[in-house]
């Protein structure tokens, strides 16, 4: 059984179905990538799994327990955390202040380890709104890693980063996932990065799952090539 | 700069700095408490220096209104919420004191405690309804609910309790005293001053300590990014409600003591003017520091009493508010501390340059 599962997850806005019966299963130590063209429902999907959006039908389970209706706060307390596509940090606080605040709430035994892992040591005493955007993204990631969550849902961690930073970010996410044995899902635009780093990939298109499989399987999948990757892949 | 520099010595240095930072924190608290104690003692001398009763009564009124402004300032600073409702808690507490003493024959001290608790209770009920709102929503909701209370206090059915439009004269049964002050002593500003001043300084120090605590950090987090707080496992409703009730209790204490001091509650106490004045005074004083709203209130009360030329006080107030907000958006304390903050920023910048 997977740690974290979404089954038949659907989200409707009035008559529009943004997400149509999507399944996903996350395993510890496995990095699961979710890709798809714009409007495929990737962000809606992560919002539905993390409790930011109400699920119209379907179930989300943690260790087999139904948590579909649980609040984001409850989920965080039980080891399910997420990051945000638009950098979501605490602008007026120093990096250390905000990490310590979240660490106290989530019983992080070794905050310095998180800081060190993400190489934030240089900026701990700086006010967050004043540091570089790429570094703010790391702080965002650090906030979601504090407290050793078992499940981490990352919404486009590379959004707004230049190619180099983006590649580094994904290798970093992969290392963290393996080292901490976290069940991680990453929604990402950077297709090459996802193919290079993820163990399993789910392709979404128009709110539906097009295919799920290893990078090799996805690359060979006819429907994916036709709908999304194009002949070049 | 590369995104992932190797975790070099800087991280180690930062880790070593931590206990020092904690130590500095404790030292800061010590200094703050010492300043509070110093202010407390200096303030007690005031009646011996100020001889005329008129100025003294302005100072007492300022202290009591400052309790409300302190609360408004705290909410604005830590939650970014601007309240027009604190006048309601001030007024409700004053009425509660008047009712407890006059109708029920309570002594002044139990009445003040009751008034403060009652005001805090009103803050709790209103808070449950309004703290989820933000910005203008919050401002308008607090205004609407406090105006509802104002209308309620003026209804004829309320006459036995509030005196409706006539207001309520406070009477005591027997020889009631409050910390050794008789009824006429309480209405003597020179004699009542220590009570007002101690209440103000002690409340100020308490709010200051709350602001520095984990509770204050949580409030700041909610102000900065409410959604991320929820997704980081925080309950964001309860701390906001707690802050609202805490500041409501501060305003209530002011109102309760005000009732003892003036001995008569005019229905105006719940009107929009009172709450608005306090918010304006807090803005003029500056919301960036705890002292700002207090300073603003003292200046505001003094100016209202002395510069009321031809009944155009609201015109003058409005013009002054515009001038302050345009030329010193941080209020008076903001303008005064600007050179210091500029100098400190310069210094840390230079410090960083030297390290590299």
Coordinates of C-alpha atoms in Angstrom, one line a residue:
Chain A
X1 CA 0.0 0.0 0.0
X2 CA 1.2 3.5 -0.8
X3 CA 1.7 6.1 1.9
X4 CA -0.3 8.7 0.1
X5 CA -2.9 8.0 -2.5
X6 CA -5.4 10.0 -4.6
X7 CA -8.0 7.9 -6.3
X8 CA -10.6 9.2 -8.7
X9 CA -9.8 12.8 -7.7
X10 CA -12.1 15.2 -9.6
X11 CA -12.5 19.0 -9.3
X12 CA -15.3 20.8 -10.9
X13 CA -15.8 24.6 -11.3
X14 CA -19.5 24.8 -12.1
X15 CA -20.0 23.0 -15.4
X16 CA -16.2 22.9 -16.1
X17 CA -14.4 19.8 -15.1
X18 CA -10.8 20.9 -14.3
X19 CA -9.8 17.5 -13.0
X20 CA -11.4 14.2 -14.1
X21 CA -10.9 11.2 -12.0
X22 CA -7.1 11.3 -11.6
X23 CA -5.2 8.6 -9.7
X24 CA -1.8 8.8 -8.1
X25 CA 0.1 6.7 -5.6
X26 CA 3.2 8.0 -3.8
X27 CA 5.8 5.7 -2.3
X28 CA 8.6 6.6 0.2
X29 CA 11.9 7.4 -1.5
X30 CA 10.2 7.7 -4.9
X31 CA 10.2 11.0 -6.7
X32 CA 7.0 11.2 -8.7
X33 CA 6.8 13.8 -11.4
X34 CA 3.6 15.3 -12.8
X35 CA 3.8 17.0 -16.2
X36 CA 1.4 18.3 -18.7
X37 CA 0.8 21.3 -20.9
X38 CA -0.7 24.5 -19.6
X39 CA -4.2 24.1 -18.4
X40 CA -3.8 20.3 -17.9
X41 CA -4.9 20.7 -14.3
X42 CA -1.5 20.2 -12.6
X43 CA -2.0 23.0 -10.1
X44 CA -5.6 22.1 -9.4
X45 CA -4.4 18.6 -8.8
X46 CA -1.8 19.6 -6.2
X47 CA -4.4 21.9 -4.6
X48 CA -6.9 19.1 -4.4
X49 CA -4.3 16.7 -2.8
X50 CA -3.1 19.3 -0.3
X51 CA -6.6 20.4 0.8
X52 CA -6.4 23.9 -0.7
X53 CA -9.3 23.0 -3.1
X54 CA -12.3 21.0 -2.3
X55 CA -12.5 17.7 -4.1
X56 CA -15.8 17.2 -6.0
X57 CA -15.4 13.5 -6.0
X58 CA -12.8 10.9 -5.2
X59 CA -10.6 10.1 -2.2
X60 CA -7.3 11.1 -0.8
X61 CA -5.7 8.7 1.7
X62 CA -2.8 8.7 4.0
X63 CA -1.7 5.3 5.2
X64 CA -5.1 4.1 4.0
X65 CA -7.0 6.6 6.1
X66 CA -9.4 8.9 4.3
X67 CA -8.1 12.4 4.6
X68 CA -10.1 14.0 1.7
X69 CA -11.9 16.4 4.0
X70 CA -9.0 17.2 6.4
X71 CA -7.8 20.7 6.7
X72 CA -4.3 21.8 5.4
X73 CA -3.3 22.2 9.1
X74 CA -4.3 18.7 10.0
X75 CA -2.4 17.3 7.0
X76 CA 0.7 19.2 7.9
X77 CA 0.5 18.0 11.4
X78 CA 0.3 14.4 10.1
X79 CA 3.3 14.7 7.8
X80 CA 1.9 15.9 4.5
X81 CA 3.4 19.2 3.4
X82 CA 3.5 21.2 0.2
X83 CA 5.3 24.1 -1.4
X84 CA 3.8 26.8 -3.6
X85 CA 4.3 27.8 -7.2
X86 CA 4.3 31.5 -6.4
X87 CA 7.0 31.8 -3.8
X88 CA 5.2 31.8 -0.5
X89 CA 7.5 32.9 2.3
X90 CA 7.3 35.4 5.2
X91 CA 8.8 38.5 3.6
X92 CA 9.4 40.6 6.7
X93 CA 11.1 38.0 8.8
X94 CA 14.6 36.8 8.6
X95 CA 15.2 33.3 7.1
X96 CA 16.0 31.9 10.5
X97 CA 13.1 33.5 12.3
X98 CA 10.6 31.9 9.9
X99 CA 12.2 28.5 9.8
X100 CA 12.4 28.5 13.6
X101 CA 8.8 29.5 13.8
X102 CA 7.7 26.6 11.6
X103 CA 10.2 24.2 13.3
X104 CA 8.7 24.8 16.7
X105 CA 5.2 24.0 15.4
X106 CA 6.4 20.9 13.6
X107 CA 8.9 19.5 16.1
X108 CA 11.9 19.6 13.8
X109 CA 14.8 18.1 15.8
X110 CA 17.6 19.5 13.7
X111 CA 16.8 22.7 11.9
X112 CA 20.4 23.4 11.2
X113 CA 20.5 20.2 9.1
X114 CA 17.7 21.6 6.9
X115 CA 19.5 24.9 6.6
X116 CA 22.7 23.1 5.7
X117 CA 21.1 20.7 3.3
X118 CA 19.7 23.6 1.3
X119 CA 22.9 25.7 1.7
X120 CA 20.9 28.6 3.4
X121 CA 23.6 29.2 6.0
X122 CA 24.7 32.4 4.3
X123 CA 21.4 34.1 4.5
X124 CA 19.8 32.9 7.8
X125 CA 20.1 36.4 9.4
X126 CA 18.8 38.2 6.3
X127 CA 15.3 39.5 5.9
X128 CA 13.6 37.2 3.4
X129 CA 12.2 39.9 1.1
X130 CA 15.7 41.2 0.5
X131 CA 17.3 38.0 -0.7
X132 CA 17.6 36.7 -4.3
X133 CA 14.5 35.1 -5.9
X134 CA 16.2 31.8 -6.4
X135 CA 17.2 31.7 -2.7
X136 CA 13.6 32.6 -1.7
X137 CA 12.5 29.5 -3.6
X138 CA 14.9 27.5 -1.5
X139 CA 13.5 29.0 1.7
X140 CA 10.0 28.1 0.4
X141 CA 11.3 24.5 0.0
X142 CA 12.9 24.6 3.4
X143 CA 9.6 25.6 5.0
X144 CA 7.9 22.6 3.6
X145 CA 10.7 20.3 4.6
X146 CA 10.9 21.4 8.3
X147 CA 9.5 18.8 10.7
X148 CA 10.4 15.8 8.5
X149 CA 7.2 15.3 6.6
X150 CA 6.7 11.9 5.1
X151 CA 4.9 13.3 2.0
X152 CA 5.9 16.4 0.2
X153 CA 4.0 17.9 -2.7
X154 CA 6.0 20.5 -4.6
X155 CA 4.2 22.9 -7.0
X156 CA 6.7 23.9 -9.7
X157 CA 9.7 24.4 -7.5
X158 CA 11.7 25.6 -10.5
X159 CA 9.2 28.3 -11.6
X160 CA 11.0 31.5 -12.3
X161 CA 14.5 30.0 -12.1
X162 CA 17.1 30.1 -14.9
X163 CA 18.0 26.8 -16.5
X164 CA 21.1 26.2 -14.3
X165 CA 19.3 26.9 -11.1
X166 CA 16.3 24.8 -12.3
X167 CA 18.5 21.8 -13.0
X168 CA 20.2 22.1 -9.6
X169 CA 16.8 22.5 -7.8
X170 CA 15.5 19.2 -9.3
X171 CA 18.7 17.2 -8.5
X172 CA 18.4 18.7 -5.0
X173 CA 14.8 17.6 -4.6
X174 CA 15.8 14.1 -5.8
X175 CA 18.6 13.9 -3.3
X176 CA 16.3 15.0 -0.5
X177 CA 13.7 12.5 -1.5
X178 CA 16.2 9.6 -1.4
X179 CA 18.1 10.7 1.7
X180 CA 15.1 11.4 3.8
X181 CA 13.0 8.6 2.3
X182 CA 10.2 11.0 1.5
X183 CA 7.2 10.2 -0.7
X184 CA 7.6 13.2 -3.0
X185 CA 5.5 14.5 -5.9
X186 CA 6.7 17.3 -8.0
X187 CA 4.6 19.2 -10.5
X188 CA 6.9 20.8 -13.1
X189 CA 7.0 22.6 -16.4
X190 CA 10.7 21.6 -17.0
X191 CA 10.1 18.3 -18.9
X192 CA 13.8 17.5 -19.4
X193 CA 14.4 18.0 -15.6
X194 CA 11.5 15.7 -14.8
X195 CA 12.7 13.0 -17.2
X196 CA 16.2 13.2 -15.8
X197 CA 15.2 13.1 -12.1
X198 CA 11.9 11.4 -11.4
X199 CA 11.4 7.7 -10.9
X200 CA 7.8 7.7 -12.0
X201 CA 6.0 10.2 -14.2
X202 CA 2.3 11.0 -14.6
X203 CA 1.2 13.0 -17.6
X204 CA -1.9 15.0 -17.4
X205 CA -3.8 16.5 -20.3
X206 CA -7.1 18.3 -20.1
X207 CA -7.7 17.2 -16.6
X208 CA -7.2 13.5 -17.3
X209 CA -4.3 11.1 -16.8
X210 CA -2.7 10.4 -20.2
X211 CA -0.2 7.9 -18.9
X212 CA 1.8 6.9 -15.8
X213 CA 5.0 5.0 -15.9
X214 CA 8.8 5.2 -15.7
X215 CA 10.5 7.9 -17.8
X216 CA 11.4 5.3 -20.5
X217 CA 7.8 4.1 -20.7
X218 CA 6.5 7.6 -20.9
X219 CA 8.9 8.5 -23.6
X220 CA 7.7 5.5 -25.7
X221 CA 4.0 6.2 -25.1
X222 CA 2.2 6.9 -28.3
X223 CA -0.6 9.0 -26.8
X224 CA 1.9 11.1 -24.8
X225 CA 4.0 11.8 -27.8
X226 CA 1.0 12.8 -29.9
X227 CA -0.6 15.0 -27.3
X228 CA 2.3 16.6 -25.5
X229 CA 5.9 15.8 -26.2
X230 CA 5.7 15.9 -30.0
X231 CA 7.9 13.9 -32.3
X232 CA 11.1 15.5 -31.1
X233 CA 11.0 13.5 -27.9
Chain B
X1 CA 26.2 33.5 -6.8
X2 CA 25.4 29.8 -7.3
X3 CA 22.2 28.5 -5.9
X4 CA 23.8 25.7 -4.0
X5 CA 27.1 26.7 -2.7
X6 CA 28.6 23.9 -0.6
X7 CA 27.5 24.2 3.0
X8 CA 30.8 25.8 4.1
X9 CA 31.9 27.4 7.3
X10 CA 29.2 30.0 7.2
X11 CA 26.6 27.6 8.3
X12 CA 28.8 26.5 11.1
X13 CA 29.3 30.1 12.1
X14 CA 25.6 30.8 12.0
X15 CA 25.0 27.8 14.2
X16 CA 27.5 29.0 16.7
X17 CA 25.9 32.4 16.7
X18 CA 22.6 31.0 17.9
X19 CA 23.1 30.9 21.6
X20 CA 24.5 34.4 21.4
X21 CA 21.4 35.6 19.6
X22 CA 19.3 34.1 22.4
X23 CA 21.4 35.8 25.0
X24 CA 20.9 39.1 23.2
X25 CA 17.2 38.4 23.3
X26 CA 17.2 38.0 27.0
X27 CA 19.3 41.1 27.4
X28 CA 16.8 43.0 25.3
X29 CA 14.0 41.9 27.5
X30 CA 15.9 43.1 30.6
X31 CA 16.6 46.5 29.0
X32 CA 12.9 46.8 28.1
X33 CA 11.7 45.9 31.5
X34 CA 14.2 48.4 33.1
X35 CA 12.9 51.1 30.7
X36 CA 9.3 50.2 31.7
X37 CA 10.2 50.5 35.4
X38 CA 12.0 53.8 34.9
X39 CA 9.0 55.2 33.0
X40 CA 6.7 54.0 35.8
X41 CA 8.7 55.9 38.4
X42 CA 9.3 59.0 36.4
X43 CA 5.6 59.2 35.6
X44 CA 4.6 59.1 39.3
X45 CA 6.4 62.5 39.8
X46 CA 4.2 64.2 37.2
X47 CA 1.5 65.5 39.6
X48 CA 4.2 67.3 41.7
X49 CA 5.5 69.0 38.6
X50 CA 2.2 69.9 36.8
X51 CA 0.2 72.1 39.1
X52 CA -2.9 73.0 37.2
X53 CA -5.8 70.7 37.3
X54 CA -6.8 71.2 33.7
X55 CA -3.5 69.9 32.3
X56 CA -3.5 67.1 34.8
X57 CA -7.0 66.0 33.8
X58 CA -5.9 66.0 30.2
X59 CA -3.0 63.7 31.1
X60 CA -5.2 61.3 33.0
X61 CA -7.6 61.2 30.0
X62 CA -4.7 60.7 27.7
X63 CA -3.4 57.8 29.7
X64 CA -6.7 56.0 29.8
X65 CA -7.4 56.6 26.1
X66 CA -3.8 55.4 25.4
X67 CA -4.8 52.0 26.7
X68 CA -7.2 51.8 23.8
X69 CA -4.7 53.2 21.3
X70 CA -2.1 50.7 22.6
X71 CA -4.5 47.9 21.6
X72 CA -5.3 49.4 18.2
X73 CA -1.6 49.9 17.5
X74 CA -0.8 46.3 18.6
X75 CA -3.4 44.9 16.2
X76 CA -2.2 47.1 13.4
X77 CA 1.4 46.2 13.9
X78 CA 1.2 42.5 14.5
X79 CA -1.8 41.6 12.3
X80 CA -2.1 44.5 9.9
X81 CA -5.7 45.0 11.1
X82 CA -7.2 48.5 11.7
X83 CA -10.0 48.5 14.2
X84 CA -12.8 50.9 14.8
X85 CA -14.2 48.6 17.4
X86 CA -12.0 49.3 20.3
X87 CA -14.1 52.3 21.3
X88 CA -16.9 49.8 21.9
X89 CA -14.9 47.8 24.4
X90 CA -13.8 51.0 26.1
X91 CA -17.4 52.2 26.3
X92 CA -18.9 48.8 27.3
X93 CA -16.4 48.5 30.1
X94 CA -17.3 52.0 31.3
X95 CA -21.0 51.2 31.3
X96 CA -20.3 47.9 33.0
X97 CA -18.6 49.8 35.8
X98 CA -21.4 52.3 36.1
X99 CA -24.0 49.6 36.2
X100 CA -22.1 47.4 38.7
X101 CA -21.6 50.3 41.1
X102 CA -24.8 52.3 40.7
X103 CA -27.4 49.5 40.1
X104 CA -25.8 46.6 42.0
X105 CA -24.0 48.5 44.7
X106 CA -20.5 46.9 44.0
X107 CA -17.3 48.5 45.2
X108 CA -15.1 50.3 42.7
X109 CA -12.4 47.6 42.5
X110 CA -14.7 44.7 41.8
X111 CA -16.5 46.9 39.4
X112 CA -13.3 47.7 37.5
X113 CA -12.4 44.0 37.3
X114 CA -16.0 43.2 36.1
X115 CA -15.9 46.1 33.6
X116 CA -12.6 44.9 32.1
X117 CA -13.7 41.3 31.9
X118 CA -17.0 42.3 30.4
X119 CA -15.3 44.5 27.8
X120 CA -13.0 41.5 27.0
X121 CA -16.1 39.3 26.7
X122 CA -17.7 41.7 24.2
X123 CA -14.4 41.7 22.3
X124 CA -14.5 37.9 22.3
X125 CA -18.0 37.8 20.8
X126 CA -17.3 40.5 18.2
X127 CA -13.9 38.9 17.5
X128 CA -15.4 35.6 16.6
X129 CA -17.4 37.4 14.0
X130 CA -14.7 39.8 12.6
X131 CA -11.2 38.4 12.9
X132 CA -11.5 36.3 9.8
X133 CA -12.0 39.4 7.7
X134 CA -9.1 41.6 6.7
X135 CA -8.4 45.1 5.4
X136 CA -11.5 47.1 4.8
X137 CA -13.8 44.3 5.6
X138 CA -12.4 44.2 9.1
X139 CA -12.5 48.0 9.5
X140 CA -16.2 48.2 8.4
X141 CA -17.3 45.2 10.4
X142 CA -15.8 46.6 13.6
X143 CA -17.4 50.0 12.8
X144 CA -20.8 48.4 12.1
X145 CA -20.8 46.3 15.3
X146 CA -19.7 49.1 17.5
X147 CA -22.3 51.4 16.1
X148 CA -24.9 48.7 16.8
X149 CA -23.8 48.8 20.4
X150 CA -24.0 52.6 20.4
X151 CA -27.6 52.5 19.2
X152 CA -28.4 49.8 21.7
X153 CA -27.2 51.8 24.6
X154 CA -29.4 54.7 23.5
X155 CA -32.6 52.7 23.4
X156 CA -35.3 53.7 25.9
X157 CA -35.6 50.1 27.1
X158 CA -32.0 50.4 28.2
X159 CA -32.7 53.4 30.4
X160 CA -32.5 51.6 33.7
X161 CA -29.1 50.3 32.8
X162 CA -27.4 52.9 30.5
X163 CA -29.5 55.9 31.1
X164 CA -30.1 56.0 27.3
X165 CA -29.6 59.6 25.9
X166 CA -29.2 61.1 29.4
X167 CA -26.1 59.2 30.1
X168 CA -25.4 57.6 33.5
X169 CA -24.3 59.2 36.7
X170 CA -22.2 56.9 38.9
X171 CA -23.1 56.6 42.5
X172 CA -21.6 54.4 45.2
X173 CA -23.2 52.8 48.2
X174 CA -21.5 53.7 51.5
X175 CA -18.0 55.0 51.7
X176 CA -16.5 53.2 48.7
X177 CA -12.8 53.6 48.2
X178 CA -10.5 52.5 45.3
X179 CA -6.9 51.9 46.5
X180 CA -7.5 54.4 49.3
X181 CA -9.1 56.9 47.0
X182 CA -12.5 58.2 48.0
X183 CA -15.1 59.0 45.4
X184 CA -14.0 62.6 45.2
X185 CA -10.4 61.6 45.2
X186 CA -11.0 59.4 42.1
X187 CA -12.3 62.5 40.3
X188 CA -9.3 64.5 41.3
X189 CA -6.9 64.1 38.3
X190 CA -3.8 64.6 40.5
X191 CA -4.8 61.9 42.9
X192 CA -6.1 59.5 40.2
X193 CA -3.0 59.9 38.0
X194 CA -1.0 57.2 39.6
X195 CA -3.7 54.7 38.9
X196 CA -4.0 55.7 35.2
X197 CA -0.3 55.8 34.7
X198 CA 0.5 52.5 36.4
X199 CA -2.3 50.8 34.3
X200 CA -0.9 52.3 31.1
X201 CA 2.7 51.4 31.7
X202 CA 2.0 47.9 33.0
X203 CA -0.4 47.2 30.1
X204 CA 2.2 48.6 27.7
X205 CA 4.9 46.3 29.1
X206 CA 2.6 43.3 29.0
X207 CA 1.7 43.9 25.3
X208 CA 5.4 44.4 24.6
X209 CA 6.3 41.1 26.1
X210 CA 3.5 39.4 24.1
X211 CA 4.8 41.0 21.0
X212 CA 8.3 39.6 21.6
X213 CA 7.0 36.1 22.5
X214 CA 6.3 33.2 20.2
X215 CA 2.8 34.4 20.2
X216 CA 4.0 37.6 18.6
X217 CA 6.0 35.7 16.0
X218 CA 3.0 33.6 15.1
X219 CA 0.9 36.8 14.7
X220 CA 3.6 38.3 12.4
X221 CA 3.6 35.1 10.4
X222 CA -0.2 35.3 10.0
X223 CA 0.1 38.9 8.9
X224 CA 2.8 38.2 6.4
X225 CA 1.3 35.0 4.9
X226 CA -1.8 33.6 6.3
X227 CA -2.1 30.8 3.8
X228 CA 1.4 29.5 4.3
X229 CA 0.9 29.5 8.1
X230 CA -2.1 27.2 7.6
X231 CA -0.1 25.0 5.3
X232 CA 2.7 25.0 7.9
X233 CA 0.4 23.5 10.5
X234 CA -0.7 26.7 12.4
X235 CA -4.2 27.5 13.5
X236 CA -4.5 31.0 12.2
X237 CA -7.9 31.9 13.7
X238 CA -7.2 31.4 17.4
X239 CA -4.1 33.6 17.6
X240 CA -5.9 36.4 15.8
X241 CA -8.9 36.0 18.1
X242 CA -6.6 36.0 21.1
X243 CA -4.9 39.2 20.0
X244 CA -8.2 40.8 19.4
X245 CA -9.4 39.9 22.9
X246 CA -6.1 40.9 24.5
X247 CA -6.2 44.3 23.0
X248 CA -9.9 44.6 23.7
X249 CA -9.1 43.9 27.3
X250 CA -6.5 46.7 27.3
X251 CA -9.1 49.1 25.9
X252 CA -11.6 47.8 28.5
X253 CA -9.3 48.5 31.4
X254 CA -9.0 52.1 30.1
X255 CA -12.8 52.5 29.8
X256 CA -13.4 51.0 33.3
X257 CA -10.9 53.4 34.9
X258 CA -12.3 56.3 32.9
X259 CA -15.7 55.6 34.4
X260 CA -14.3 55.9 37.9
X261 CA -12.4 59.1 37.0
X262 CA -15.3 61.1 35.4
X263 CA -18.1 59.6 37.5
X264 CA -20.5 60.1 34.6
X265 CA -20.9 58.1 31.3
X266 CA -22.1 60.1 28.4
X267 CA -23.6 58.1 25.5
X268 CA -20.9 59.7 23.3
X269 CA -18.4 57.2 24.7
X270 CA -19.7 54.5 22.3
X271 CA -20.0 56.8 19.4
X272 CA -17.9 56.6 16.2
X273 CA -16.0 59.8 17.2
X274 CA -14.3 58.1 20.2
X275 CA -13.1 55.0 18.3
X276 CA -12.1 57.1 15.3
X277 CA -10.1 59.6 17.4
X278 CA -8.1 56.8 18.9
X279 CA -7.3 55.3 15.5
X280 CA -6.3 58.7 14.2
X281 CA -4.2 59.4 17.3
X282 CA -2.5 56.0 16.8
X283 CA -1.7 56.8 13.2
X284 CA -0.3 60.2 14.0
X285 CA 1.9 58.7 16.7
X286 CA 3.1 55.9 14.4
X287 CA 2.2 52.2 14.4
X288 CA 5.7 50.9 14.0
X289 CA 6.4 51.1 17.7
X290 CA 4.5 50.5 20.9
X291 CA 5.2 54.0 22.1
X292 CA 3.8 55.6 18.9
X293 CA 0.1 55.3 19.6
X294 CA 0.6 56.5 23.2
X295 CA 2.5 59.5 22.2
X296 CA -0.1 60.2 19.5
X297 CA -2.9 60.0 22.0
X298 CA -1.2 62.4 24.4
X299 CA -0.6 64.9 21.6
X300 CA -4.1 64.4 20.2
X301 CA -5.9 65.0 23.5
X302 CA -3.8 68.0 24.2
X303 CA -4.4 69.5 20.8
X304 CA -8.1 68.8 20.9
X305 CA -8.4 70.7 24.1
X306 CA -6.2 73.6 23.3
X307 CA -6.6 74.2 19.6
X308 CA -10.3 74.1 19.2
X309 CA -10.6 77.5 17.4
X310 CA -14.2 78.3 16.5
X311 CA -15.4 74.7 16.7
X312 CA -13.4 73.7 13.7
X313 CA -11.6 70.9 15.5
X314 CA -12.5 68.2 13.0
X315 CA -11.2 70.3 10.1
X316 CA -7.9 70.8 11.9
X317 CA -7.7 67.2 12.8
X318 CA -8.3 66.1 9.2
X319 CA -5.7 68.5 7.8
X320 CA -3.1 67.4 10.4
X321 CA -3.8 63.7 9.7
X322 CA -3.2 64.3 6.0
X323 CA 0.0 66.3 6.6
X324 CA 1.4 63.5 8.8
X325 CA 0.5 60.7 6.5
X326 CA 1.9 62.4 3.5
X327 CA 5.1 63.6 5.0
X328 CA 5.7 61.0 7.6
X329 CA 3.8 57.8 6.7
X330 CA 5.3 56.1 9.8
X331 CA 3.8 58.8 12.1
X332 CA 5.8 60.8 14.6
X333 CA 7.8 57.9 16.0
X334 CA 8.4 56.7 12.5
X335 CA 9.9 60.0 11.5
X336 CA 12.0 60.2 14.7
X337 CA 13.5 56.8 14.4
X338 CA 14.2 57.1 10.6
X339 CA 17.7 58.4 11.0
X340 CA 18.5 55.6 13.5
X341 CA 17.2 52.9 11.2
X342 CA 19.0 54.5 8.2
X343 CA 22.2 54.5 10.2
X344 CA 21.8 50.9 11.4
X345 CA 21.1 49.7 7.8
X346 CA 24.2 51.5 6.6
X347 CA 26.2 50.0 9.4
X348 CA 25.1 46.4 8.7
X349 CA 25.8 46.9 5.0
X350 CA 29.3 48.1 5.8
X351 CA 29.8 45.2 8.2
X352 CA 28.8 42.8 5.5
X353 CA 31.2 44.4 3.0
X354 CA 34.0 44.1 5.4
X355 CA 33.4 40.3 5.9
X356 CA 33.6 39.5 2.2

